[in-house]
């Protein structure tokens, strides 16, 4: 399992797409920190980019790499090695490579210019989102044999989590605006890893006052150690469930 993961990591880190992804993140991060006198504002601007780009690249790249590696996977499965180990090796290799790219592209500038709790929160959120959406991409890829359909499914899922879901939540909040919705909003946010990461990251900054009573309520929760554990727990569930479902489906799949 370790040998397969090592090969996948070595192969991906030389991939031109990953190099371009790392370079893009590095240039954007350095540019924002250079242009903004206040490093906290630069981190907030960087967060908006991370919440869109990281899930998109993680989904699309993981899906394409899975289909491009399908013949290699079939070759490995002719050896005495279980499907479960092969899929876990692929997931470990791809997710580790993408996290490494993110840490170089975003983590390095953040450590240089804004090494504090807010900067570390951004690094944590970006890394977790990489793992989450790589996991979701694996489930979408395993479920579909057709490459075009798999990539289309990945793009639709990204579009849903990044854009459509927020509209649905706002509609619900508007329809029930007369009711106390703090706990419901927290639950709804937990159903979208992008929203959960955004709320956790923003509330590490001194902007909760701009969000009124709801912001103060979230600040009390997410600003505590319990809030961190809750965020990590939900993110771990988002990472584990799709990849475990992918393993289960892959074990039953007719290659």
mmCIF file of C-alpha atoms in Angstrom:
data_model
loop_
_atom_site.group_PDB
_atom_site.id
_atom_site.type_symbol
_atom_site.label_atom_id
_atom_site.label_comp_id
_atom_site.label_asym_id
_atom_site.label_seq_id
_atom_site.Cartn_x
_atom_site.Cartn_y
_atom_site.Cartn_z
ATOM 1 C CA UNK A 1 0.000 0.000 0.000
ATOM 2 C CA UNK A 2 2.788 2.435 0.917
ATOM 3 C CA UNK A 3 4.675 1.668 -2.314
ATOM 4 C CA UNK A 4 1.606 2.430 -4.436
ATOM 5 C CA UNK A 5 0.932 5.685 -2.568
ATOM 6 C CA UNK A 6 4.581 6.665 -2.931
ATOM 7 C CA UNK A 7 4.451 6.065 -6.683
ATOM 8 C CA UNK A 8 1.200 8.057 -7.036
ATOM 9 C CA UNK A 9 2.631 10.982 -5.041
ATOM 10 C CA UNK A 10 5.829 10.998 -7.098
ATOM 11 C CA UNK A 11 3.840 10.854 -10.338
ATOM 12 C CA UNK A 12 1.397 13.635 -9.374
ATOM 13 C CA UNK A 13 3.980 16.055 -7.988
ATOM 14 C CA UNK A 14 5.606 16.056 -11.446
ATOM 15 C CA UNK A 15 2.260 16.646 -13.138
ATOM 16 C CA UNK A 16 2.100 19.966 -14.999
ATOM 17 C CA UNK A 17 -1.419 20.655 -13.716
ATOM 18 C CA UNK A 18 -0.326 20.316 -10.084
ATOM 19 C CA UNK A 19 2.743 22.473 -10.729
ATOM 20 C CA UNK A 20 0.515 25.118 -12.360
ATOM 21 C CA UNK A 21 -1.963 24.878 -9.451
ATOM 22 C CA UNK A 22 0.819 25.366 -6.906
ATOM 23 C CA UNK A 23 2.309 28.259 -8.877
ATOM 24 C CA UNK A 24 -1.087 29.948 -9.233
ATOM 25 C CA UNK A 25 -1.799 29.741 -5.505
ATOM 26 C CA UNK A 26 1.702 30.970 -4.675
ATOM 27 C CA UNK A 27 1.493 33.965 -7.036
ATOM 28 C CA UNK A 28 -1.993 34.951 -5.831
ATOM 29 C CA UNK A 29 -1.040 34.572 -2.165
ATOM 30 C CA UNK A 30 2.182 36.559 -2.472
ATOM 31 C CA UNK A 31 0.433 39.254 -4.527
ATOM 32 C CA UNK A 32 -2.347 39.718 -1.970
ATOM 33 C CA UNK A 33 0.100 40.004 0.920
ATOM 34 C CA UNK A 34 2.243 42.455 -1.043
ATOM 35 C CA UNK A 35 -0.704 44.667 -2.040
ATOM 36 C CA UNK A 36 -2.481 44.737 1.340
ATOM 37 C CA UNK A 37 -0.873 46.622 4.202
ATOM 38 C CA UNK A 38 -3.116 44.754 6.631
ATOM 39 C CA UNK A 39 -2.216 41.056 6.442
ATOM 40 C CA UNK A 40 -5.577 40.071 7.975
ATOM 41 C CA UNK A 41 -7.401 41.613 5.001
ATOM 42 C CA UNK A 42 -5.123 39.692 2.656
ATOM 43 C CA UNK A 43 -5.964 36.452 4.470
ATOM 44 C CA UNK A 44 -9.690 37.216 4.184
ATOM 45 C CA UNK A 45 -9.332 37.872 0.441
ATOM 46 C CA UNK A 46 -7.299 34.684 0.105
ATOM 47 C CA UNK A 47 -10.040 32.757 1.904
ATOM 48 C CA UNK A 48 -12.564 33.688 -0.804
ATOM 49 C CA UNK A 49 -10.215 32.324 -3.465
ATOM 50 C CA UNK A 50 -9.399 29.172 -1.499
ATOM 51 C CA UNK A 51 -13.087 28.338 -0.944
ATOM 52 C CA UNK A 52 -13.690 28.324 -4.710
ATOM 53 C CA UNK A 53 -10.438 27.130 -6.280
ATOM 54 C CA UNK A 54 -9.369 24.397 -3.832
ATOM 55 C CA UNK A 55 -12.621 22.356 -3.988
ATOM 56 C CA UNK A 56 -12.812 22.787 -7.786
ATOM 57 C CA UNK A 57 -9.250 21.637 -8.455
ATOM 58 C CA UNK A 58 -9.505 18.807 -5.910
ATOM 59 C CA UNK A 59 -12.703 17.498 -7.509
ATOM 60 C CA UNK A 60 -11.744 17.816 -11.169
ATOM 61 C CA UNK A 61 -8.102 16.747 -10.893
ATOM 62 C CA UNK A 62 -8.890 13.721 -8.695
ATOM 63 C CA UNK A 63 -11.632 12.588 -11.065
ATOM 64 C CA UNK A 64 -9.497 12.950 -14.197
ATOM 65 C CA UNK A 65 -6.512 11.254 -12.543
ATOM 66 C CA UNK A 66 -8.678 8.306 -11.490
ATOM 67 C CA UNK A 67 -9.886 7.667 -15.040
ATOM 68 C CA UNK A 68 -6.423 8.198 -16.534
ATOM 69 C CA UNK A 69 -4.996 5.688 -14.026
ATOM 70 C CA UNK A 70 -7.703 3.079 -14.588
ATOM 71 C CA UNK A 71 -5.541 0.765 -16.701
ATOM 72 C CA UNK A 72 -2.752 1.044 -14.118
ATOM 73 C CA UNK A 73 -5.244 0.148 -11.377
ATOM 74 C CA UNK A 74 -6.466 -2.874 -13.347
ATOM 75 C CA UNK A 75 -2.844 -3.997 -13.795
ATOM 76 C CA UNK A 76 -2.169 -3.720 -10.058
ATOM 77 C CA UNK A 77 -5.296 -5.742 -9.293
ATOM 78 C CA UNK A 78 -3.855 -8.679 -11.252
ATOM 79 C CA UNK A 79 -1.392 -8.963 -8.367
ATOM 80 C CA UNK A 80 -2.322 -10.476 -4.978
ATOM 81 C CA UNK A 81 -3.497 -7.181 -3.492
ATOM 82 C CA UNK A 82 -6.997 -6.241 -2.373
ATOM 83 C CA UNK A 83 -9.113 -3.600 -4.072
ATOM 84 C CA UNK A 84 -9.490 -1.832 -0.743
ATOM 85 C CA UNK A 85 -5.739 -1.301 -0.441
ATOM 86 C CA UNK A 86 -5.466 -0.089 -4.034
ATOM 87 C CA UNK A 87 -8.196 2.515 -3.619
ATOM 88 C CA UNK A 88 -6.851 3.715 -0.265
ATOM 89 C CA UNK A 89 -3.392 3.977 -1.806
ATOM 90 C CA UNK A 90 -4.741 6.051 -4.691
ATOM 91 C CA UNK A 91 -6.678 8.312 -2.335
ATOM 92 C CA UNK A 92 -3.720 8.761 0.001
ATOM 93 C CA UNK A 93 -1.395 9.557 -2.891
ATOM 94 C CA UNK A 94 -3.674 12.073 -4.617
ATOM 95 C CA UNK A 95 -4.867 13.831 -1.461
ATOM 96 C CA UNK A 96 -1.329 14.056 -0.043
ATOM 97 C CA UNK A 97 -0.053 15.574 -3.291
ATOM 98 C CA UNK A 98 -2.836 18.170 -3.442
ATOM 99 C CA UNK A 99 -2.405 19.071 0.231
ATOM 100 C CA UNK A 100 1.330 19.498 -0.378
ATOM 101 C CA UNK A 101 0.591 21.789 -3.335
ATOM 102 C CA UNK A 102 -1.773 23.841 -1.161
ATOM 103 C CA UNK A 103 0.718 24.097 1.693
ATOM 104 C CA UNK A 104 3.397 25.366 -0.686
ATOM 105 C CA UNK A 105 1.091 27.725 -2.576
ATOM 106 C CA UNK A 106 -0.870 29.156 0.360
ATOM 107 C CA UNK A 107 0.638 27.821 3.572
ATOM 108 C CA UNK A 108 4.141 29.127 2.920
ATOM 109 C CA UNK A 109 3.100 32.778 2.268
ATOM 110 C CA UNK A 110 0.710 32.689 5.240
ATOM 111 C CA UNK A 111 3.480 31.462 7.546
ATOM 112 C CA UNK A 112 5.790 34.218 6.266
ATOM 113 C CA UNK A 113 3.331 37.130 6.404
ATOM 114 C CA UNK A 114 0.579 36.171 8.860
ATOM 115 C CA UNK A 115 1.757 33.437 11.214
ATOM 116 C CA UNK A 116 -0.984 33.556 13.850
ATOM 117 C CA UNK A 117 -4.251 31.804 14.735
ATOM 118 C CA UNK A 118 -6.167 33.314 11.794
ATOM 119 C CA UNK A 119 -3.474 32.300 9.320
ATOM 120 C CA UNK A 120 -3.276 28.792 10.726
ATOM 121 C CA UNK A 121 -7.080 28.540 10.553
ATOM 122 C CA UNK A 122 -6.913 29.288 6.810
ATOM 123 C CA UNK A 123 -4.261 26.600 6.310
ATOM 124 C CA UNK A 124 -6.362 24.115 8.292
ATOM 125 C CA UNK A 125 -9.550 24.892 6.350
ATOM 126 C CA UNK A 126 -7.818 24.662 2.960
ATOM 127 C CA UNK A 127 -6.150 21.348 3.809
ATOM 128 C CA UNK A 128 -9.387 19.827 5.117
ATOM 129 C CA UNK A 129 -11.350 20.981 2.063
ATOM 130 C CA UNK A 130 -8.734 19.341 -0.159
ATOM 131 C CA UNK A 131 -9.206 16.030 1.651
ATOM 132 C CA UNK A 132 -13.010 16.351 1.648
ATOM 133 C CA UNK A 133 -13.434 17.081 -2.054
ATOM 134 C CA UNK A 134 -10.849 14.512 -3.107
ATOM 135 C CA UNK A 135 -12.914 11.986 -1.156
ATOM 136 C CA UNK A 136 -16.144 13.118 -2.839
ATOM 137 C CA UNK A 137 -14.419 12.964 -6.242
ATOM 138 C CA UNK A 138 -13.395 9.350 -5.619
ATOM 139 C CA UNK A 139 -16.979 8.395 -4.827
ATOM 140 C CA UNK A 140 -18.245 10.094 -7.995
ATOM 141 C CA UNK A 141 -15.513 8.418 -10.087
ATOM 142 C CA UNK A 142 -16.035 4.913 -8.724
ATOM 143 C CA UNK A 143 -19.792 5.164 -9.217
ATOM 144 C CA UNK A 144 -19.472 5.979 -12.920
ATOM 145 C CA UNK A 145 -17.515 4.023 -15.516
ATOM 146 C CA UNK A 146 -17.896 6.733 -18.142
ATOM 147 C CA UNK A 147 -15.212 9.436 -17.887
ATOM 148 C CA UNK A 148 -17.365 12.266 -19.234
ATOM 149 C CA UNK A 149 -20.201 11.425 -16.854
ATOM 150 C CA UNK A 150 -17.813 11.186 -13.914
ATOM 151 C CA UNK A 151 -16.241 14.575 -14.632
ATOM 152 C CA UNK A 152 -19.695 16.079 -15.195
ATOM 153 C CA UNK A 153 -20.882 14.710 -11.855
ATOM 154 C CA UNK A 154 -17.822 16.156 -10.120
ATOM 155 C CA UNK A 155 -18.464 19.598 -11.641
ATOM 156 C CA UNK A 156 -22.148 19.487 -10.699
ATOM 157 C CA UNK A 157 -21.283 18.562 -7.100
ATOM 158 C CA UNK A 158 -18.789 21.417 -6.901
ATOM 159 C CA UNK A 159 -21.357 23.816 -8.360
ATOM 160 C CA UNK A 160 -23.912 22.647 -5.785
ATOM 161 C CA UNK A 161 -21.638 22.996 -2.761
ATOM 162 C CA UNK A 162 -19.965 26.235 -3.888
ATOM 163 C CA UNK A 163 -22.965 28.157 -5.248
ATOM 164 C CA UNK A 164 -26.406 26.529 -5.189
ATOM 165 C CA UNK A 165 -26.403 25.412 -1.546
ATOM 166 C CA UNK A 166 -25.948 28.960 -0.236
ATOM 167 C CA UNK A 167 -28.982 30.080 -2.227
ATOM 168 C CA UNK A 168 -31.081 27.274 -0.761
ATOM 169 C CA UNK A 169 -29.989 28.155 2.791
ATOM 170 C CA UNK A 170 -30.757 31.858 2.259
ATOM 171 C CA UNK A 171 -34.217 30.922 0.960
ATOM 172 C CA UNK A 172 -34.897 28.849 4.083
ATOM 173 C CA UNK A 173 -33.621 31.583 6.408
ATOM 174 C CA UNK A 174 -35.726 34.203 4.630
ATOM 175 C CA UNK A 175 -38.866 32.038 4.767
ATOM 176 C CA UNK A 176 -38.468 31.470 8.519
ATOM 177 C CA UNK A 177 -36.947 34.840 9.420
ATOM 178 C CA UNK A 178 -39.373 35.312 12.336
ATOM 179 C CA UNK A 179 -38.105 32.172 14.076
ATOM 180 C CA UNK A 180 -34.838 31.691 16.015
ATOM 181 C CA UNK A 181 -32.614 29.982 13.440
ATOM 182 C CA UNK A 182 -29.167 29.945 15.082
ATOM 183 C CA UNK A 183 -29.062 26.190 15.746
ATOM 184 C CA UNK A 184 -30.759 25.371 12.449
ATOM 185 C CA UNK A 185 -28.226 27.516 10.592
ATOM 186 C CA UNK A 186 -25.389 25.693 12.326
ATOM 187 C CA UNK A 187 -26.888 22.358 11.272
ATOM 188 C CA UNK A 188 -27.360 23.539 7.678
ATOM 189 C CA UNK A 189 -23.777 24.800 7.580
ATOM 190 C CA UNK A 190 -22.561 21.387 8.706
ATOM 191 C CA UNK A 191 -24.169 19.864 5.616
ATOM 192 C CA UNK A 192 -21.785 21.849 3.411
ATOM 193 C CA UNK A 193 -18.032 21.621 4.133
ATOM 194 C CA UNK A 194 -17.357 24.881 2.267
ATOM 195 C CA UNK A 195 -19.831 26.805 4.430
ATOM 196 C CA UNK A 196 -18.520 25.196 7.594
ATOM 197 C CA UNK A 197 -14.957 26.102 6.701
ATOM 198 C CA UNK A 198 -15.962 29.665 5.793
ATOM 199 C CA UNK A 199 -17.821 30.257 9.072
ATOM 200 C CA UNK A 200 -15.059 28.755 11.190
ATOM 201 C CA UNK A 201 -12.374 30.796 9.447
ATOM 202 C CA UNK A 202 -14.238 34.128 9.475
ATOM 203 C CA UNK A 203 -15.138 33.824 13.140
ATOM 204 C CA UNK A 204 -11.462 33.495 14.023
ATOM 205 C CA UNK A 205 -11.267 37.171 13.045
ATOM 206 C CA UNK A 206 -12.836 40.142 14.807
ATOM 207 C CA UNK A 207 -15.711 40.461 12.360
ATOM 208 C CA UNK A 208 -18.445 38.609 14.259
ATOM 209 C CA UNK A 209 -19.855 41.946 15.449
ATOM 210 C CA UNK A 210 -20.768 42.720 11.833
ATOM 211 C CA UNK A 211 -22.988 39.622 11.830
ATOM 212 C CA UNK A 212 -25.188 40.754 14.727
ATOM 213 C CA UNK A 213 -26.591 38.400 17.354
ATOM 214 C CA UNK A 214 -26.076 35.341 15.152
ATOM 215 C CA UNK A 215 -22.423 36.248 14.719
ATOM 216 C CA UNK A 216 -22.000 36.662 18.465
ATOM 217 C CA UNK A 217 -23.617 33.267 19.033
ATOM 218 C CA UNK A 218 -21.332 31.599 16.481
ATOM 219 C CA UNK A 219 -18.319 33.406 17.930
ATOM 220 C CA UNK A 220 -19.027 31.933 21.364
ATOM 221 C CA UNK A 221 -19.213 28.447 19.845
ATOM 222 C CA UNK A 222 -16.580 28.403 17.095
ATOM 223 C CA UNK A 223 -14.197 30.552 19.108
ATOM 224 C CA UNK A 224 -13.988 27.851 21.765
ATOM 225 C CA UNK A 225 -12.099 24.569 21.785
ATOM 226 C CA UNK A 226 -15.459 22.810 21.430
ATOM 227 C CA UNK A 227 -16.043 24.708 18.189
ATOM 228 C CA UNK A 228 -12.695 23.537 16.837
ATOM 229 C CA UNK A 229 -13.452 19.936 17.798
ATOM 230 C CA UNK A 230 -16.907 20.199 16.209
ATOM 231 C CA UNK A 231 -15.462 21.568 12.964
ATOM 232 C CA UNK A 232 -12.766 18.891 12.854
ATOM 233 C CA UNK A 233 -15.301 16.173 13.684
ATOM 234 C CA UNK A 234 -17.723 17.174 10.910
ATOM 235 C CA UNK A 235 -14.871 17.546 8.420
ATOM 236 C CA UNK A 236 -13.545 14.082 9.320
ATOM 237 C CA UNK A 237 -17.025 12.682 8.672
ATOM 238 C CA UNK A 238 -17.087 14.457 5.302
ATOM 239 C CA UNK A 239 -13.686 12.939 4.499
ATOM 240 C CA UNK A 240 -14.398 9.417 5.739
ATOM 241 C CA UNK A 241 -17.950 8.729 4.545
ATOM 242 C CA UNK A 242 -17.480 9.330 0.770
ATOM 243 C CA UNK A 243 -14.197 7.426 0.570
ATOM 244 C CA UNK A 244 -15.611 4.514 2.607
ATOM 245 C CA UNK A 245 -18.629 4.397 0.292
ATOM 246 C CA UNK A 246 -16.215 4.483 -2.647
ATOM 247 C CA UNK A 247 -14.284 1.524 -1.192
ATOM 248 C CA UNK A 248 -17.500 -0.424 -0.699
ATOM 249 C CA UNK A 249 -18.667 0.311 -4.243
ATOM 250 C CA UNK A 250 -15.245 -0.471 -5.735
ATOM 251 C CA UNK A 251 -15.155 -3.863 -3.989
ATOM 252 C CA UNK A 252 -18.454 -4.806 -5.639
ATOM 253 C CA UNK A 253 -17.716 -3.212 -9.007
ATOM 254 C CA UNK A 254 -17.262 -5.339 -12.117
ATOM 255 C CA UNK A 255 -14.020 -4.173 -13.722
#
